[in-house]
Amino acid sequence: MKNEGGRMKVEAKKGEPRVVRGTALETAKPKRGKFFMTSYTPQLRYSWDAGQAISRYLEELRQGRLIARRCHGCERVLIPPRMFCERCFRPTDEWVYVRDTGTVTTFSLCYVTWDVKRLKRPEMPSVIEIDGASSGMGILHVVKGVRPKEMRVGLKVKAVWKPSSKRTGSITDIAYWEPIKGRR
Ligand SMILES: [Zn+2]
């Protein structure tokens, strides 16, 4: 394309017009009102489907309960729940409530926050195997109420729930986990 006197000339091609009417922006004086301009902030809203199993799981968390799925093929109780058993290659069969107590199976003493600020008292992210669910799986969460030196694999813990008015249907509806006294 060539710009000639405010009109765009197009190299001649078969079946196309030789001249495109209009004014090229680079030759128009960019004064206010010379041509139409607009600006806006895009509303980038979207919905995310958590899926059948996790949607129910999150709704039960809002009610202060932990729910899992049982597979009749391997008889495992899966938490977080899933509608398909990856071991049996078949759909899982039923919903089962499990307890809000469990056992620490692995943990970390974390002396920095997520944005790398130093902490004097470490956070203790842990994987907690849930009572009533099968072993070998668990929930990643945070344990509090135990001294870092006393933190250990095998510690029995119980969920500390947020008050029901503060729950939103999230894993953080459990504020943290704390040791069960007398079950160390
Ligand atoms: Zn199975």
mmCIF file of N, CA, C and O in Angstrom, residues 72-143:
data_model
loop_
_atom_site.group_PDB
_atom_site.id
_atom_site.type_symbol
_atom_site.label_atom_id
_atom_site.label_comp_id
_atom_site.label_asym_id
_atom_site.label_seq_id
_atom_site.Cartn_x
_atom_site.Cartn_y
_atom_site.Cartn_z
ATOM 1 N N HIS A 72 -15.367 -48.865 45.103
ATOM 2 C CA HIS A 72 -15.655 -50.261 45.442
ATOM 3 C C HIS A 72 -14.697 -51.234 44.763
ATOM 4 O O HIS A 72 -14.705 -52.415 45.071
ATOM 5 N N GLY A 73 -13.888 -50.714 43.838
ATOM 6 C CA GLY A 73 -12.900 -51.581 43.201
ATOM 7 C C GLY A 73 -11.745 -51.883 44.146
ATOM 8 O O GLY A 73 -11.405 -53.039 44.392
ATOM 9 N N CYS A 74 -11.168 -50.854 44.715
ATOM 10 C CA CYS A 74 -10.011 -51.033 45.590
ATOM 11 C C CYS A 74 -10.366 -50.751 47.050
ATOM 12 O O CYS A 74 -9.527 -50.920 47.929
ATOM 13 N N GLU A 75 -11.621 -50.310 47.305
ATOM 14 C CA GLU A 75 -12.120 -50.003 48.647
ATOM 15 C C GLU A 75 -11.364 -48.856 49.309
ATOM 16 O O GLU A 75 -11.391 -48.694 50.528
ATOM 17 N N ARG A 76 -10.682 -48.068 48.497
ATOM 18 C CA ARG A 76 -10.035 -46.896 49.084
ATOM 19 C C ARG A 76 -11.059 -45.785 49.273
ATOM 20 O O ARG A 76 -12.059 -45.700 48.552
ATOM 21 N N VAL A 77 -10.797 -44.921 50.261
ATOM 22 C CA VAL A 77 -11.608 -43.715 50.490
ATOM 23 C C VAL A 77 -10.722 -42.525 50.135
ATOM 24 O O VAL A 77 -9.679 -42.304 50.761
ATOM 25 N N LEU A 78 -11.127 -41.797 49.103
ATOM 26 C CA LEU A 78 -10.257 -40.794 48.489
ATOM 27 C C LEU A 78 -10.581 -39.392 48.999
ATOM 28 O O LEU A 78 -11.721 -38.945 48.926
ATOM 29 N N ILE A 79 -9.579 -38.711 49.502
ATOM 30 C CA ILE A 79 -9.737 -37.313 49.872
ATOM 31 C C ILE A 79 -8.478 -36.558 49.477
ATOM 32 O O ILE A 79 -7.382 -37.059 49.709
ATOM 33 N N PRO A 80 -8.588 -35.384 48.841
ATOM 34 C CA PRO A 80 -9.821 -34.786 48.342
ATOM 35 C C PRO A 80 -10.543 -35.746 47.405
ATOM 36 O O PRO A 80 -9.902 -36.559 46.734
ATOM 37 N N PRO A 81 -11.883 -35.677 47.357
ATOM 38 C CA PRO A 81 -12.646 -36.651 46.586
ATOM 39 C C PRO A 81 -12.427 -36.491 45.087
ATOM 40 O O PRO A 81 -12.135 -35.399 44.603
ATOM 41 N N ARG A 82 -12.548 -37.593 44.379
ATOM 42 C CA ARG A 82 -12.539 -37.535 42.919
ATOM 43 C C ARG A 82 -13.528 -38.560 42.384
ATOM 44 O O ARG A 82 -13.796 -39.571 43.030
ATOM 45 N N MET A 83 -14.070 -38.281 41.212
ATOM 46 C CA MET A 83 -15.141 -39.102 40.648
ATOM 47 C C MET A 83 -14.581 -40.301 39.901
ATOM 48 O O MET A 83 -15.334 -41.142 39.438
ATOM 49 N N PHE A 84 -13.262 -40.364 39.787
ATOM 50 C CA PHE A 84 -12.649 -41.433 39.015
ATOM 51 C C PHE A 84 -11.482 -41.999 39.815
ATOM 52 O O PHE A 84 -10.705 -41.251 40.399
ATOM 53 N N CYS A 85 -11.399 -43.319 39.883
ATOM 54 C CA CYS A 85 -10.300 -43.952 40.603
ATOM 55 C C CYS A 85 -9.139 -44.184 39.636
ATOM 56 O O CYS A 85 -9.277 -44.929 38.656
ATOM 57 N N GLU A 86 -8.031 -43.538 39.925
ATOM 58 C CA GLU A 86 -6.885 -43.634 39.017
ATOM 59 C C GLU A 86 -6.193 -44.981 39.133
ATOM 60 O O GLU A 86 -5.389 -45.348 38.281
ATOM 61 N N ARG A 87 -6.507 -45.736 40.192
ATOM 62 C CA ARG A 87 -5.879 -47.049 40.349
ATOM 63 C C ARG A 87 -6.686 -48.131 39.623
ATOM 64 O O ARG A 87 -6.139 -49.020 38.998
ATOM 65 N N CYS A 88 -8.013 -48.028 39.706
ATOM 66 C CA CYS A 88 -8.889 -49.053 39.102
ATOM 67 C C CYS A 88 -9.342 -48.677 37.694
ATOM 68 O O CYS A 88 -9.950 -49.505 37.013
ATOM 69 N N PHE A 89 -9.120 -47.442 37.293
ATOM 70 C CA PHE A 89 -9.603 -46.944 35.993
ATOM 71 C C PHE A 89 -11.116 -47.110 35.870
ATOM 72 O O PHE A 89 -11.621 -47.653 34.893
ATOM 73 N N ARG A 90 -11.830 -46.701 36.896
ATOM 74 C CA ARG A 90 -13.299 -46.784 36.876
ATOM 75 C C ARG A 90 -13.846 -45.642 37.730
ATOM 76 O O ARG A 90 -13.121 -45.076 38.561
ATOM 77 N N PRO A 91 -15.143 -45.307 37.543
ATOM 78 C CA PRO A 91 -15.739 -44.245 38.372
ATOM 79 C C PRO A 91 -15.784 -44.671 39.841
ATOM 80 O O PRO A 91 -15.959 -45.858 40.142
ATOM 81 N N THR A 92 -15.645 -43.729 40.744
ATOM 82 C CA THR A 92 -15.816 -44.035 42.169
ATOM 83 C C THR A 92 -17.307 -44.174 42.463
ATOM 84 O O THR A 92 -18.156 -43.816 41.647
ATOM 85 N N ASP A 93 -17.655 -44.709 43.642
ATOM 86 C CA ASP A 93 -19.025 -45.201 43.850
ATOM 87 C C ASP A 93 -19.879 -44.401 44.828
ATOM 88 O O ASP A 93 -21.072 -44.275 44.621
ATOM 89 N N GLU A 94 -19.317 -43.918 45.926
ATOM 90 C CA GLU A 94 -20.205 -43.265 46.899
ATOM 91 C C GLU A 94 -19.468 -42.210 47.705
ATOM 92 O O GLU A 94 -18.241 -42.233 47.840
ATOM 93 N N TRP A 95 -20.302 -41.285 48.238
ATOM 94 C CA TRP A 95 -19.782 -40.245 49.123
ATOM 95 C C TRP A 95 -19.693 -40.788 50.538
ATOM 96 O O TRP A 95 -20.605 -41.488 50.985
ATOM 97 N N VAL A 96 -18.620 -40.461 51.232
ATOM 98 C CA VAL A 96 -18.513 -40.843 52.647
ATOM 99 C C VAL A 96 -17.928 -39.675 53.435
ATOM 100 O O VAL A 96 -16.953 -39.047 52.995
ATOM 101 N N TYR A 97 -18.550 -39.387 54.558
ATOM 102 C CA TYR A 97 -17.979 -38.379 55.450
ATOM 103 C C TYR A 97 -16.817 -38.988 56.211
ATOM 104 O O TYR A 97 -16.864 -40.160 56.611
ATOM 105 N N VAL A 98 -15.782 -38.205 56.375
ATOM 106 C CA VAL A 98 -14.639 -38.655 57.172
ATOM 107 C C VAL A 98 -14.472 -37.668 58.327
ATOM 108 O O VAL A 98 -15.141 -36.636 58.378
ATOM 109 N N ARG A 99 -13.609 -38.000 59.265
ATOM 110 C CA ARG A 99 -13.473 -37.172 60.459
ATOM 111 C C ARG A 99 -12.590 -35.961 60.178
ATOM 112 O O ARG A 99 -11.853 -35.925 59.188
ATOM 113 N N ASP A 100 -12.660 -34.986 61.064
ATOM 114 C CA ASP A 100 -11.794 -33.808 60.894
ATOM 115 C C ASP A 100 -10.584 -33.913 61.817
ATOM 116 O O ASP A 100 -10.096 -32.936 62.356
ATOM 117 N N THR A 101 -10.132 -35.170 61.973
ATOM 118 C CA THR A 101 -8.893 -35.436 62.700
ATOM 119 C C THR A 101 -7.972 -36.225 61.781
ATOM 120 O O THR A 101 -8.428 -36.797 60.784
ATOM 121 N N GLY A 102 -6.700 -36.227 62.117
ATOM 122 C CA GLY A 102 -5.777 -36.964 61.265
ATOM 123 C C GLY A 102 -4.383 -37.009 61.842
ATOM 124 O O GLY A 102 -4.158 -36.669 63.010
ATOM 125 N N THR A 103 -3.443 -37.417 60.997
ATOM 126 C CA THR A 103 -2.063 -37.647 61.409
ATOM 127 C C THR A 103 -1.131 -36.919 60.447
ATOM 128 O O THR A 103 -1.300 -37.030 59.225
ATOM 129 N N VAL A 104 -0.164 -36.226 60.989
ATOM 130 C CA VAL A 104 0.832 -35.557 60.145
ATOM 131 C C VAL A 104 1.721 -36.627 59.495
ATOM 132 O O VAL A 104 2.290 -37.465 60.192
ATOM 133 N N THR A 105 1.798 -36.608 58.167
ATOM 134 C CA THR A 105 2.664 -37.585 57.490
ATOM 135 C C THR A 105 3.936 -36.944 56.949
ATOM 136 O O THR A 105 4.920 -37.635 56.699
ATOM 137 N N THR A 106 3.901 -35.651 56.728
ATOM 138 C CA THR A 106 5.130 -34.940 56.369
ATOM 139 C C THR A 106 4.903 -33.469 56.675
ATOM 140 O O THR A 106 3.773 -33.000 56.721
ATOM 141 N N PHE A 107 5.986 -32.755 56.937
ATOM 142 C CA PHE A 107 5.842 -31.333 57.267
ATOM 143 C C PHE A 107 7.137 -30.605 56.936
ATOM 144 O O PHE A 107 8.174 -31.216 56.678
ATOM 145 N N SER A 108 7.028 -29.283 56.972
ATOM 146 C CA SER A 108 8.194 -28.443 56.752
ATOM 147 C C SER A 108 8.194 -27.340 57.800
ATOM 148 O O SER A 108 7.129 -26.877 58.210
ATOM 149 N N LEU A 109 9.363 -26.936 58.272
ATOM 150 C CA LEU A 109 9.477 -25.748 59.120
ATOM 151 C C LEU A 109 9.907 -24.613 58.205
ATOM 152 O O LEU A 109 11.021 -24.619 57.685
ATOM 153 N N CYS A 110 9.009 -23.666 58.036
ATOM 154 C CA CYS A 110 9.201 -22.678 56.985
ATOM 155 C C CYS A 110 9.476 -21.312 57.626
ATOM 156 O O CYS A 110 8.580 -20.726 58.243
ATOM 157 N N TYR A 111 10.708 -20.811 57.488
ATOM 158 C CA TYR A 111 11.124 -19.573 58.158
ATOM 159 C C TYR A 111 10.997 -18.343 57.272
ATOM 160 O O TYR A 111 11.528 -17.292 57.620
ATOM 161 N N VAL A 112 10.340 -18.491 56.155
ATOM 162 C CA VAL A 112 10.046 -17.328 55.307
ATOM 163 C C VAL A 112 8.581 -17.374 54.904
ATOM 164 O O VAL A 112 7.983 -18.440 54.794
ATOM 165 N N THR A 113 8.016 -16.181 54.690
ATOM 166 C CA THR A 113 6.637 -16.117 54.207
ATOM 167 C C THR A 113 6.626 -16.362 52.703
ATOM 168 O O THR A 113 7.687 -16.472 52.071
ATOM 169 N N TRP A 114 5.459 -16.392 52.125
ATOM 170 C CA TRP A 114 5.339 -16.635 50.675
ATOM 171 C C TRP A 114 6.054 -15.550 49.885
ATOM 172 O O TRP A 114 6.524 -15.799 48.783
ATOM 173 N N ASP A 115 6.149 -14.321 50.483
ATOM 174 C CA ASP A 115 6.846 -13.247 49.754
ATOM 175 C C ASP A 115 8.241 -12.996 50.373
ATOM 176 O O ASP A 115 8.762 -11.890 50.339
ATOM 177 N N VAL A 116 8.803 -14.055 50.931
ATOM 178 C CA VAL A 116 10.202 -14.108 51.354
ATOM 179 C C VAL A 116 10.539 -13.082 52.453
ATOM 180 O O VAL A 116 11.580 -12.435 52.408
ATOM 181 N N LYS A 117 9.646 -12.918 53.415
ATOM 182 C CA LYS A 117 9.989 -12.179 54.625
ATOM 183 C C LYS A 117 10.382 -13.198 55.702
ATOM 184 O O LYS A 117 9.763 -14.245 55.824
ATOM 185 N N ARG A 118 11.411 -12.836 56.476
ATOM 186 C CA ARG A 118 11.870 -13.762 57.503
ATOM 187 C C ARG A 118 10.845 -13.904 58.626
ATOM 188 O O ARG A 118 10.184 -12.943 58.989
ATOM 189 N N LEU A 119 10.749 -15.112 59.177
ATOM 190 C CA LEU A 119 9.860 -15.369 60.306
ATOM 191 C C LEU A 119 10.696 -15.876 61.476
ATOM 192 O O LEU A 119 11.596 -16.682 61.290
ATOM 193 N N LYS A 120 10.393 -15.373 62.686
ATOM 194 C CA LYS A 120 11.076 -15.914 63.868
ATOM 195 C C LYS A 120 10.481 -17.261 64.255
ATOM 196 O O LYS A 120 11.189 -18.200 64.584
ATOM 197 N N ARG A 121 9.152 -17.301 64.242
ATOM 198 C CA ARG A 121 8.463 -18.578 64.502
ATOM 199 C C ARG A 121 8.053 -19.162 63.158
ATOM 200 O O ARG A 121 7.326 -18.529 62.412
ATOM 201 N N PRO A 122 8.505 -20.344 62.863
ATOM 202 C CA PRO A 122 8.228 -20.886 61.521
ATOM 203 C C PRO A 122 6.762 -21.276 61.337
ATOM 204 O O PRO A 122 6.091 -21.644 62.299
ATOM 205 N N GLU A 123 6.298 -21.178 60.111
ATOM 206 C CA GLU A 123 5.034 -21.806 59.750
ATOM 207 C C GLU A 123 5.306 -23.283 59.509
ATOM 208 O O GLU A 123 6.424 -23.657 59.152
ATOM 209 N N MET A 124 4.274 -24.103 59.723
ATOM 210 C CA MET A 124 4.476 -25.546 59.609
ATOM 211 C C MET A 124 3.485 -26.165 58.625
ATOM 212 O O MET A 124 2.517 -26.823 59.025
ATOM 213 N N PRO A 125 3.718 -25.922 57.319
ATOM 214 C CA PRO A 125 2.874 -26.598 56.328
ATOM 215 C C PRO A 125 3.071 -28.111 56.429
ATOM 216 O O PRO A 125 4.204 -28.581 56.573
ATOM 217 N N SER A 126 1.958 -28.830 56.378
ATOM 218 C CA SER A 126 2.001 -30.275 56.627
ATOM 219 C C SER A 126 1.028 -30.997 55.721
ATOM 220 O O SER A 126 0.016 -30.434 55.315
ATOM 221 N N VAL A 127 1.336 -32.248 55.453
ATOM 222 C CA VAL A 127 0.345 -33.124 54.827
ATOM 223 C C VAL A 127 -0.287 -33.944 55.945
ATOM 224 O O VAL A 127 0.414 -34.533 56.767
ATOM 225 N N ILE A 128 -1.617 -33.929 55.982
ATOM 226 C CA ILE A 128 -2.353 -34.589 57.065
ATOM 227 C C ILE A 128 -3.196 -35.712 56.472
ATOM 228 O O ILE A 128 -4.047 -35.479 55.609
ATOM 229 N N GLU A 129 -2.905 -36.923 56.950
ATOM 230 C CA GLU A 129 -3.700 -38.078 56.547
ATOM 231 C C GLU A 129 -4.974 -38.065 57.397
ATOM 232 O O GLU A 129 -4.893 -37.974 58.628
ATOM 233 N N ILE A 130 -6.132 -38.149 56.747
ATOM 234 C CA ILE A 130 -7.402 -37.923 57.437
ATOM 235 C C ILE A 130 -7.961 -39.234 57.999
ATOM 236 O O ILE A 130 -7.996 -40.251 57.283
ATOM 237 N N ASP A 131 -8.431 -39.201 59.241
ATOM 238 C CA ASP A 131 -9.038 -40.393 59.846
ATOM 239 C C ASP A 131 -10.311 -40.759 59.077
ATOM 240 O O ASP A 131 -11.204 -39.929 58.901
ATOM 241 N N GLY A 132 -10.376 -41.988 58.630
ATOM 242 C CA GLY A 132 -11.529 -42.456 57.858
ATOM 243 C C GLY A 132 -11.235 -42.531 56.370
ATOM 244 O O GLY A 132 -11.979 -43.168 55.632
ATOM 245 N N ALA A 133 -10.183 -41.861 55.932
ATOM 246 C CA ALA A 133 -9.766 -41.957 54.529
ATOM 247 C C ALA A 133 -8.586 -42.927 54.444
ATOM 248 O O ALA A 133 -7.994 -43.285 55.454
ATOM 249 N N SER A 134 -8.266 -43.342 53.237
ATOM 250 C CA SER A 134 -7.186 -44.308 53.072
ATOM 251 C C SER A 134 -5.834 -43.671 53.320
ATOM 252 O O SER A 134 -5.669 -42.457 53.158
ATOM 253 N N SER A 135 -4.871 -44.500 53.688
ATOM 254 C CA SER A 135 -3.530 -43.982 53.888
ATOM 255 C C SER A 135 -2.883 -43.737 52.531
ATOM 256 O O SER A 135 -3.342 -44.241 51.504
ATOM 257 N N GLY A 136 -1.854 -42.934 52.554
ATOM 258 C CA GLY A 136 -1.148 -42.641 51.314
ATOM 259 C C GLY A 136 -1.666 -41.410 50.611
ATOM 260 O O GLY A 136 -1.243 -41.101 49.506
ATOM 261 N N MET A 137 -2.639 -40.731 51.228
ATOM 262 C CA MET A 137 -3.121 -39.472 50.657
ATOM 263 C C MET A 137 -3.479 -38.560 51.822
ATOM 264 O O MET A 137 -3.606 -38.995 52.965
ATOM 265 N N GLY A 138 -3.639 -37.297 51.547
ATOM 266 C CA GLY A 138 -3.961 -36.381 52.632
ATOM 267 C C GLY A 138 -4.176 -34.981 52.124
ATOM 268 O O GLY A 138 -4.175 -34.729 50.916
ATOM 269 N N ILE A 139 -4.371 -34.099 53.075
ATOM 270 C CA ILE A 139 -4.653 -32.704 52.774
ATOM 271 C C ILE A 139 -3.417 -31.889 53.148
ATOM 272 O O ILE A 139 -2.864 -32.066 54.225
ATOM 273 N N LEU A 140 -3.016 -30.987 52.264
ATOM 274 C CA LEU A 140 -1.938 -30.059 52.586
ATOM 275 C C LEU A 140 -2.538 -28.883 53.341
ATOM 276 O O LEU A 140 -3.458 -28.233 52.845
ATOM 277 N N HIS A 141 -2.038 -28.639 54.543
ATOM 278 C CA HIS A 141 -2.588 -27.555 55.356
ATOM 279 C C HIS A 141 -1.506 -27.072 56.326
ATOM 280 O O HIS A 141 -0.325 -27.393 56.149
ATOM 281 N N VAL A 142 -1.919 -26.307 57.333
ATOM 282 C CA VAL A 142 -0.965 -25.704 58.267
ATOM 283 C C VAL A 142 -1.268 -26.189 59.679
ATOM 284 O O VAL A 142 -2.432 -26.212 60.083
ATOM 285 N N VAL A 143 -0.220 -26.576 60.406
ATOM 286 C CA VAL A 143 -0.373 -26.984 61.806
ATOM 287 C C VAL A 143 0.140 -25.858 62.699
ATOM 288 O O VAL A 143 1.198 -25.261 62.423
#
